[in-house]
Short mmCIF file of C-alpha atoms in Angstrom, two decimals:
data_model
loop_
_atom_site.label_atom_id
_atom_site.label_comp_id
_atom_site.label_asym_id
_atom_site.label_seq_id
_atom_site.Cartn_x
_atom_site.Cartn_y
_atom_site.Cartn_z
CA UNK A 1 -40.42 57.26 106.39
CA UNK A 2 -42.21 58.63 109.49
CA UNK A 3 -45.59 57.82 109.51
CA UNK A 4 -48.19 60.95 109.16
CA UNK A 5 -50.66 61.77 111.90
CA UNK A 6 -54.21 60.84 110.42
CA UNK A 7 -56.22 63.89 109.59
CA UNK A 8 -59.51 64.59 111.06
CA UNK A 9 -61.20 63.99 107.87
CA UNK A 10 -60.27 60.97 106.82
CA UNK A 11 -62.28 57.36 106.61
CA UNK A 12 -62.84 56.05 110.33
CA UNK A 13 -61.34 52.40 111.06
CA UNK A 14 -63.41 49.88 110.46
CA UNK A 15 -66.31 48.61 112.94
CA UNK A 16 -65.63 46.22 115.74
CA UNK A 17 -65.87 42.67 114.13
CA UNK A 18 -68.39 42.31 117.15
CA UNK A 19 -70.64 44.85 119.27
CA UNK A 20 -69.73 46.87 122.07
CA UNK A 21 -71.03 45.30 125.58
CA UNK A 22 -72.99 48.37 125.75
CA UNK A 23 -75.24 47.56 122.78
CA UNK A 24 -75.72 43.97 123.49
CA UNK A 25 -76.93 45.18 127.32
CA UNK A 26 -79.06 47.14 126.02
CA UNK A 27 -80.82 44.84 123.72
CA UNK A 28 -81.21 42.81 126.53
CA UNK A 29 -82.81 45.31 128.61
CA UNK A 30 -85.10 46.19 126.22
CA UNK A 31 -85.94 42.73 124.85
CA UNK A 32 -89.43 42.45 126.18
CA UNK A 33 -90.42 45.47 125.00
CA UNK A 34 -89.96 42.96 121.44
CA UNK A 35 -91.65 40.07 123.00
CA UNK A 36 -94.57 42.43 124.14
CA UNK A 37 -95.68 43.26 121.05
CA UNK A 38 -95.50 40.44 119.26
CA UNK A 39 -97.68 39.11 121.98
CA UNK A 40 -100.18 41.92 121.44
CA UNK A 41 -100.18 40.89 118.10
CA UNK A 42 -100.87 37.71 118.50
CA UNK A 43 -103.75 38.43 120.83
CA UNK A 44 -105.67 41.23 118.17
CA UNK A 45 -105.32 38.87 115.53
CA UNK A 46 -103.04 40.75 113.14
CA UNK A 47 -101.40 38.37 111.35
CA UNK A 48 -104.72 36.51 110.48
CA UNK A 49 -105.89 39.80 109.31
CA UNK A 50 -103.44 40.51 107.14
CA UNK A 51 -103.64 37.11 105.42
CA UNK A 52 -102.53 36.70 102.47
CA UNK A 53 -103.64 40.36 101.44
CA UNK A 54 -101.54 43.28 102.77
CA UNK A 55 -103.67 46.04 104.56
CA UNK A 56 -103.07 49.01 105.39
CA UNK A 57 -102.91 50.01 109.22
CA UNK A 58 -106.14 51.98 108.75
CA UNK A 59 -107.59 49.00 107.58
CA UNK A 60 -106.05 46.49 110.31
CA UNK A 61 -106.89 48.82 112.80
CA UNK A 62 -110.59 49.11 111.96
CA UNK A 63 -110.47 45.41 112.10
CA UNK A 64 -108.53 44.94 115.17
CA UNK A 65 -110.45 47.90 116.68
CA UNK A 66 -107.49 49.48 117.25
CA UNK A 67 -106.36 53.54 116.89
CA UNK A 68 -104.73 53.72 113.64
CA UNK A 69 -102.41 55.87 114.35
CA UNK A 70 -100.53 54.31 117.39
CA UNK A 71 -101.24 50.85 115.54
CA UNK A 72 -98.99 52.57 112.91
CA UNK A 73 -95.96 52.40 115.38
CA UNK A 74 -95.96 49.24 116.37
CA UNK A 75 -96.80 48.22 112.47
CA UNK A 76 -93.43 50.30 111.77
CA UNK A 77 -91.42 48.62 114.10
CA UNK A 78 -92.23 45.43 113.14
CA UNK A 79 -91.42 45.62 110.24
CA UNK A 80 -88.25 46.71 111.58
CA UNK A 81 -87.79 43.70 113.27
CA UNK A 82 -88.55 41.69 109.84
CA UNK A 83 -91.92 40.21 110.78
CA UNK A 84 -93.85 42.55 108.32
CA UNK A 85 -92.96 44.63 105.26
CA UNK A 86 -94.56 47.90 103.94
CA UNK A 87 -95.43 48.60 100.38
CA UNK A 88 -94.19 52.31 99.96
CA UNK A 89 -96.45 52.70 97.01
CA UNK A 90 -99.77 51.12 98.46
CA UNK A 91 -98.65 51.75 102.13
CA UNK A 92 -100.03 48.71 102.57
CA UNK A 93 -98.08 45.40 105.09
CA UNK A 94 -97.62 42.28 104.60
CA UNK A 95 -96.51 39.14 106.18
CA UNK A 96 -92.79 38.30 105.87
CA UNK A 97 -91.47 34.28 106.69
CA UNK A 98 -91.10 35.50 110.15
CA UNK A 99 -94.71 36.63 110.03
CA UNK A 100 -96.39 34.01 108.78
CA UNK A 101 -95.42 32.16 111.86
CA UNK A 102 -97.89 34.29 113.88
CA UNK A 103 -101.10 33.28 112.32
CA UNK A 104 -102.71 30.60 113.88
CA UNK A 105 -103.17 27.83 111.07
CA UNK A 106 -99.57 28.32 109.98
CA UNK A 107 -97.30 25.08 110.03
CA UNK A 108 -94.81 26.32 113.22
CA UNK A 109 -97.13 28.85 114.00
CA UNK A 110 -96.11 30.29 117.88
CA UNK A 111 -99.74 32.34 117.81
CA UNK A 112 -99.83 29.71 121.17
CA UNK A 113 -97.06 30.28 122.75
CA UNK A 114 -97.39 34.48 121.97
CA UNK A 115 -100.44 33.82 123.63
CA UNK A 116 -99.64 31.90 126.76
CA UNK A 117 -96.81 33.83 127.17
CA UNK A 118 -98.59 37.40 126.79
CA UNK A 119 -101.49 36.00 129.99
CA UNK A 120 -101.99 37.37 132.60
CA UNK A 121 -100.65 34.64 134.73
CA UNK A 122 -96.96 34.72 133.05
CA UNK A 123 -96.95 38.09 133.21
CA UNK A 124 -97.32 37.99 137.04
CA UNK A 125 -95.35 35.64 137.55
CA UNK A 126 -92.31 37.27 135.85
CA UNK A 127 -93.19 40.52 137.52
CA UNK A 128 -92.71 38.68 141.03
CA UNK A 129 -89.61 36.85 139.82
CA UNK A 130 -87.63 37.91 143.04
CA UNK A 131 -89.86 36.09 144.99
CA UNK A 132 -89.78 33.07 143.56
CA UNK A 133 -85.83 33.54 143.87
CA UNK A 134 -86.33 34.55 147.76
CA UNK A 135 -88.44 31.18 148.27
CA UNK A 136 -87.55 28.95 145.68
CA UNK A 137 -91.44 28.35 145.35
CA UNK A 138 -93.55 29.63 142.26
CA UNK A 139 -94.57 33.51 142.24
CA UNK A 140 -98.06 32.73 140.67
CA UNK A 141 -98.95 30.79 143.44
CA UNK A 142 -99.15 34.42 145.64
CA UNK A 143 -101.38 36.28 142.23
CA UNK A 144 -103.73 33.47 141.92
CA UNK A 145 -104.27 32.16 145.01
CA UNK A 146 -103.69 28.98 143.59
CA UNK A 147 -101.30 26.32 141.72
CA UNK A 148 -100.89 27.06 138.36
CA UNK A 149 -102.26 23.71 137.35
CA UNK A 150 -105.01 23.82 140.05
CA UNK A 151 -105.68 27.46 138.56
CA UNK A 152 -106.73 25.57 135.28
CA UNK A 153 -108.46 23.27 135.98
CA UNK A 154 -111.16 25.52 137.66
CA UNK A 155 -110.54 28.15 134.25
CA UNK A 156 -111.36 26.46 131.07
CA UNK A 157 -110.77 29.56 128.95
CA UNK A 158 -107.08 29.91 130.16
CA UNK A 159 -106.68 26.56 130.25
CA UNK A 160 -107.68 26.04 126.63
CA UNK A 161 -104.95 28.79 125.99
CA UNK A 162 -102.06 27.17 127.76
CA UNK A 163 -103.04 24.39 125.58
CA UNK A 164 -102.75 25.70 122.72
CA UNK A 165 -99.26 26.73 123.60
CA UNK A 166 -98.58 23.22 124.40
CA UNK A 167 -100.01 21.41 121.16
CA UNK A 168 -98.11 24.26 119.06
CA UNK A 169 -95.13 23.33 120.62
CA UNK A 170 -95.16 19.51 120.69
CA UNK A 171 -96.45 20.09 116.79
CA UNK A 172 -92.77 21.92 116.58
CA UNK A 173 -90.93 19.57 118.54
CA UNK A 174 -92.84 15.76 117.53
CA UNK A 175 -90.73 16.08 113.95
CA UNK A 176 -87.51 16.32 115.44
CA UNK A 177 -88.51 13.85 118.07
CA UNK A 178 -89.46 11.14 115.11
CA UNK A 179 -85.83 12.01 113.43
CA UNK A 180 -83.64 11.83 116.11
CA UNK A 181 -85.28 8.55 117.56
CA UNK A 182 -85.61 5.43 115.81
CA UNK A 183 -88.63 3.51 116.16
CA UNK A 184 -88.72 0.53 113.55
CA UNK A 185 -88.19 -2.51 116.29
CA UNK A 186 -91.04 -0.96 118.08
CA UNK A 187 -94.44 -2.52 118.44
CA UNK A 188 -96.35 -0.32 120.66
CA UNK A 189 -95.95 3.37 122.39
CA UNK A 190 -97.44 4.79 125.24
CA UNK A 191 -97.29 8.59 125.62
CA UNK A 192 -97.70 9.41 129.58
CA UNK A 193 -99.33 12.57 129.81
CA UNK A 194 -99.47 13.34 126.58
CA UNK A 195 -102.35 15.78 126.10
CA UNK A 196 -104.07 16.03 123.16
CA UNK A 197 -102.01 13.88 120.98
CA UNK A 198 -99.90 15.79 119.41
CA UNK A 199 -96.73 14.45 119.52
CA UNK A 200 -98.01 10.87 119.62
CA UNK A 201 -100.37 11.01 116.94
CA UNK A 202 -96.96 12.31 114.63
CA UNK A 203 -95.12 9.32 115.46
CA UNK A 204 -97.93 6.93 114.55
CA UNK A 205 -98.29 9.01 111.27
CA UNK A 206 -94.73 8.42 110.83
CA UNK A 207 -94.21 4.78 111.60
CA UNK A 208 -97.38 2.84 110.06
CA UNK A 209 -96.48 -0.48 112.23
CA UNK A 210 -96.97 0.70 115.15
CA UNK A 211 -99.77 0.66 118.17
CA UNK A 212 -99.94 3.38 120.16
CA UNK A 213 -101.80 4.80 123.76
CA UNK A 214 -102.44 8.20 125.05
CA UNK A 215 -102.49 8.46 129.22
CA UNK A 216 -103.85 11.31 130.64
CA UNK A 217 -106.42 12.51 132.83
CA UNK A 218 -110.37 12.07 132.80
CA UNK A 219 -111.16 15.89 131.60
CA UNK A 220 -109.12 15.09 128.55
CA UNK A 221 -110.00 12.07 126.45
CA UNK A 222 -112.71 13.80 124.61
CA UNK A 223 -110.60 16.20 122.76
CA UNK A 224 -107.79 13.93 122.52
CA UNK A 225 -110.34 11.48 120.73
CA UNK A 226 -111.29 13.58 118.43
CA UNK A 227 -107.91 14.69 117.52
CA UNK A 228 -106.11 10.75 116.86
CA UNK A 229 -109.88 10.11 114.72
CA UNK A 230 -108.81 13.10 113.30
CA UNK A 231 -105.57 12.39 112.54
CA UNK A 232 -106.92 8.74 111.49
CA UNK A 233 -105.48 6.42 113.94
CA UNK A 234 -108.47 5.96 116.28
CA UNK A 235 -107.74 2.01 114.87
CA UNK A 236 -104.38 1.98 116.17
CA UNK A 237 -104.72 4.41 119.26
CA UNK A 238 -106.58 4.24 122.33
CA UNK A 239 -106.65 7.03 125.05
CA UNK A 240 -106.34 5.67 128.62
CA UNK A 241 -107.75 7.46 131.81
CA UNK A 242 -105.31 7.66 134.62
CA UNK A 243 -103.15 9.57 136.72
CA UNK A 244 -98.90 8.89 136.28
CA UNK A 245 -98.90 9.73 140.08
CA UNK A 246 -101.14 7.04 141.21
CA UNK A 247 -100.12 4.22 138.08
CA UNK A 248 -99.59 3.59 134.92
CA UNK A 249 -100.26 0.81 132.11
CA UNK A 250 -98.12 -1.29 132.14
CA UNK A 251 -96.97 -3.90 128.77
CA UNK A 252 -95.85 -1.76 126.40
CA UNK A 253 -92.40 -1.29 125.00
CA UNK A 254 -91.78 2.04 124.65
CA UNK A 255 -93.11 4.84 127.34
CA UNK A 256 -93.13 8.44 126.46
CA UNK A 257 -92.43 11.60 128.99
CA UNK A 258 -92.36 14.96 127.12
CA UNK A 259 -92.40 17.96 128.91
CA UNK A 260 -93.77 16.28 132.08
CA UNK A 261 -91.12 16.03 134.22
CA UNK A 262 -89.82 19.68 134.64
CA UNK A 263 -93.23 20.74 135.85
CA UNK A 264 -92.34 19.36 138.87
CA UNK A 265 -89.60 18.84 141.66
CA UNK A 266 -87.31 16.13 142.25
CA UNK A 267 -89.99 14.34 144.82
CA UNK A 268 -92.80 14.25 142.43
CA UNK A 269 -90.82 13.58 139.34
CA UNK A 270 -89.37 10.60 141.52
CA UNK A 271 -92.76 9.59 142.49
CA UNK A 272 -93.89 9.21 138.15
CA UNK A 273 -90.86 7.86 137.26
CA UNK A 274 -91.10 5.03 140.34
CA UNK A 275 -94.68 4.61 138.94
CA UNK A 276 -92.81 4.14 135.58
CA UNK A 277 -90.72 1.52 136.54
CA UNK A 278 -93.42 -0.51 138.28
CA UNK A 279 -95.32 -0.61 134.70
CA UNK A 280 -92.06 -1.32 132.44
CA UNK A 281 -91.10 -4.59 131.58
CA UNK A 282 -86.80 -5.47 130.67
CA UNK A 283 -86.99 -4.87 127.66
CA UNK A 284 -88.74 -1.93 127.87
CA UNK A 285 -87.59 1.81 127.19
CA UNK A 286 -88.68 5.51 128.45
CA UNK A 287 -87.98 8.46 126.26
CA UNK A 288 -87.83 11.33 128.41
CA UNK A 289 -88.03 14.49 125.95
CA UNK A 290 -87.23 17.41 127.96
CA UNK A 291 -84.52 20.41 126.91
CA UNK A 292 -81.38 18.67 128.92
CA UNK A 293 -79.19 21.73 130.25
CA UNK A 294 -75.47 22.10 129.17
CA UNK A 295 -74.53 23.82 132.70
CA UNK A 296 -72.76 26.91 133.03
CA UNK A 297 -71.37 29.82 130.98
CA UNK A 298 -73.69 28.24 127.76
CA UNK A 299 -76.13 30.50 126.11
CA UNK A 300 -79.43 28.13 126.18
CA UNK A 301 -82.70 28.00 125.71
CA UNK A 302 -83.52 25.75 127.88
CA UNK A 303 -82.15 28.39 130.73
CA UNK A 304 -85.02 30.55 129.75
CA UNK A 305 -86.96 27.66 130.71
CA UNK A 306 -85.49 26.53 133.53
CA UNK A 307 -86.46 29.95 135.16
CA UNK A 308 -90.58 29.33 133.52
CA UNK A 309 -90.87 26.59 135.32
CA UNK A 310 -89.93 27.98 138.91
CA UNK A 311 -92.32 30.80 138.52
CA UNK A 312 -94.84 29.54 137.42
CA UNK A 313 -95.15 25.74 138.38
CA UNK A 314 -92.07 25.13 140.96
CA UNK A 315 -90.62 22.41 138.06
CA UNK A 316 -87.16 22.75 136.76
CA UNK A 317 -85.02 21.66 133.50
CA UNK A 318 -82.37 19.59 134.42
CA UNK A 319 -78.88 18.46 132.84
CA UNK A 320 -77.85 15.45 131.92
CA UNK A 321 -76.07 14.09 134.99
CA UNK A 322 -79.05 15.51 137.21
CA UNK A 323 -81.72 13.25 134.90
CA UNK A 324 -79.06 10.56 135.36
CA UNK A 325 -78.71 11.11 139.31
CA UNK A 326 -82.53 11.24 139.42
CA UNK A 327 -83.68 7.86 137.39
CA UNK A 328 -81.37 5.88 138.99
CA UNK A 329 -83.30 6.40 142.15
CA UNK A 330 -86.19 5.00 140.30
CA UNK A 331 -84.44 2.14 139.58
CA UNK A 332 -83.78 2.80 136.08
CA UNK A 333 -80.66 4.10 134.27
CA UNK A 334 -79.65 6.79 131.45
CA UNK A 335 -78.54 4.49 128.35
CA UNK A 336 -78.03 7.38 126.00
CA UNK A 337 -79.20 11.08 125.54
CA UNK A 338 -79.76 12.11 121.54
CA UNK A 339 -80.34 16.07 120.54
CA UNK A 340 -82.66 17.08 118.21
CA UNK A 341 -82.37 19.99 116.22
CA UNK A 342 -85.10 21.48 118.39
CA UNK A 343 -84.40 22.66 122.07
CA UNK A 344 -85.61 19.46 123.78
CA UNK A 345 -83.54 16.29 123.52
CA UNK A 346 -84.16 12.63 124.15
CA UNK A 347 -83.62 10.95 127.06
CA UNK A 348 -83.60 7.24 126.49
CA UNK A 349 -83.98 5.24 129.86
CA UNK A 350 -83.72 2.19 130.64
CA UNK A 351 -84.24 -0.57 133.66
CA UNK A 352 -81.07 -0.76 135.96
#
């Protein structure tokens, strides 16, 4: 039998098993629109509002000192977005999973990195992107007259924000660092510019037998102190002043670089991990935990990255046979490279 002509009113076909290319451009055009407001929601405070006790927006707004009405919109879509949820009958919103993660005390919390991310000096530096691509140099350098680290140093209060962003994120990352890596046969650990603590004070936590050693600059041993007493391992940690580009302690067996070396180029990552080799002894083994790129046509985070670091500090993410290429220079050689289920992987090095 022939077959009929479909009628006009019958069911459509079924929807594409997968979006047209249309829609998924457009979500990409318009993803920082997303990203925006979550960032201006980290930076009134919402979440931490909100609490455990849905408000209303008339309510967060007096709070936030916002206008209620446009703070309805952006309430509305995000709970769109699944970061909030209304109660029709007490109009009130609450904090989904997703939106629990924006309060500050909250254990993955990224109220840092919404934070870092939504400053000024980000911002600019994304803005400027093309000329960063034109020079290959960072953007915010031409904004802030400045470095971004030299910037900084010289502005505690944005300082103290990019460092939140960092401790939130090591406090993400340290857990799938300690999983992936195993650290029984080790006796002591020396994190090389490892800020506050974070990720070093975790692996202490984790592994009772071991010593450990925090290197970083002058300006910040006090708060890194008061963070490993915190944590209760001022008895097995000490925090040494130094700088990795000048030297570094030497006698320990394990060394620690995390999310050092793609703020910088190939010359000064050289010149730290030459400095590293000097202090090793042959038995002793670097964990470089950086995101390791998988090269081309790969959806990534760590491309994302990649493109943070040239605007803003002139670093780079590498993959694996670039950290391979570049250590061996140092004198040192790639013995193995183990993911984590977090973005960053590590890099275990060893002497050549």
């Amino acid at each position: 039998m022939s077959q009929q002509p479909r009628s006009v009113n019958s069911a459509p076909s079924a929807a594409p098993s997968s979006p047209p290319a249309a829609a998924v451009m457009t979500q990409m055009v318009y993803g920082f629109w997303i990203s925006r407001s979550l960032q201006i929601m980290a930076e009134l405070g919402i979440a931490d509002i909100i609490g455990d006790v849905p408000k209303t927006a008339e309510e967060l707004a007096q709070a936030s000192g916002t206008h209620a009405p446009a703070l309805r919109r952006m309430l509305r879509l995000l709970s769109g977005l699944g970061v909030l949820i209304k109660d029709e009958q007490t109009q009130a919103f609450g904090l989904t999973e997703l939106g629990e993660m924006l309060r500050k005390d909250s254990p993955g919390s990224v109220y840092g990195s919404l934070r870092a991310h939504g400053h000024l000096l980000s911002w600019s530096a994304w803005g400027d992107l093309v000329s960063s691509l034109k020079t290959g140099q960072p953007s915010v350098e031409k904004f802030m007259g400045d470095s971004f680290f030299g910037y900084l140093s010289s502005h505690p209060e944005d300082a103290a924000i990019f460092n939140g962003s960092m401790a939130a994120y090591q406090s993400l990352n340290a857990p799938a660092v300690v999983g992936a890596y195993d650290f029984s046969q080790v006796r002591s650990v020396v994190d090389v510019g490892g800020g506050t603590g974070t990720l070093l004070g975790h692996i202490l936590q984790s592994h009772p037998h071991l010593k450990g050693a925090l290197f970083e600059l002058p300006h910040v041993k006090a708060e890194a102190t008061a963070r490993l007493n915190g944590m209760g391992l001022g008895n097995r940690c000490q925090v040494l002043e130094g700088d990795f580009f000048a030297k570094i302690p030497a006698g320990h067996d394990v060394y620690i670089l995390s999310q050092i070396l793609h703020d910088w180029d190939d010359e000064r990552s050289l010149k730290i991990l030459t400095n590293m080799r000097e202090a090793m002894g042959p038995q002793s083994k670097l964990l470089i935990v950086e995101t390791v790129l998988p090269g081309d046509n790969v959806q990534h985070f760590g491309n994302l990255y990649d493109m943070a670091m040239l605007v803003l500090v002139g670093g780079r993410e590498r993959t694996g046979p670039e950290y391979s290429a570049l250590v061996e220079k140092a004198g040192l050689r790639v013995h193995r490279v183990l993911p984590t289920y977090m973005p960053p992987s590590v890099v275990e090095v060893v002497p050549a």
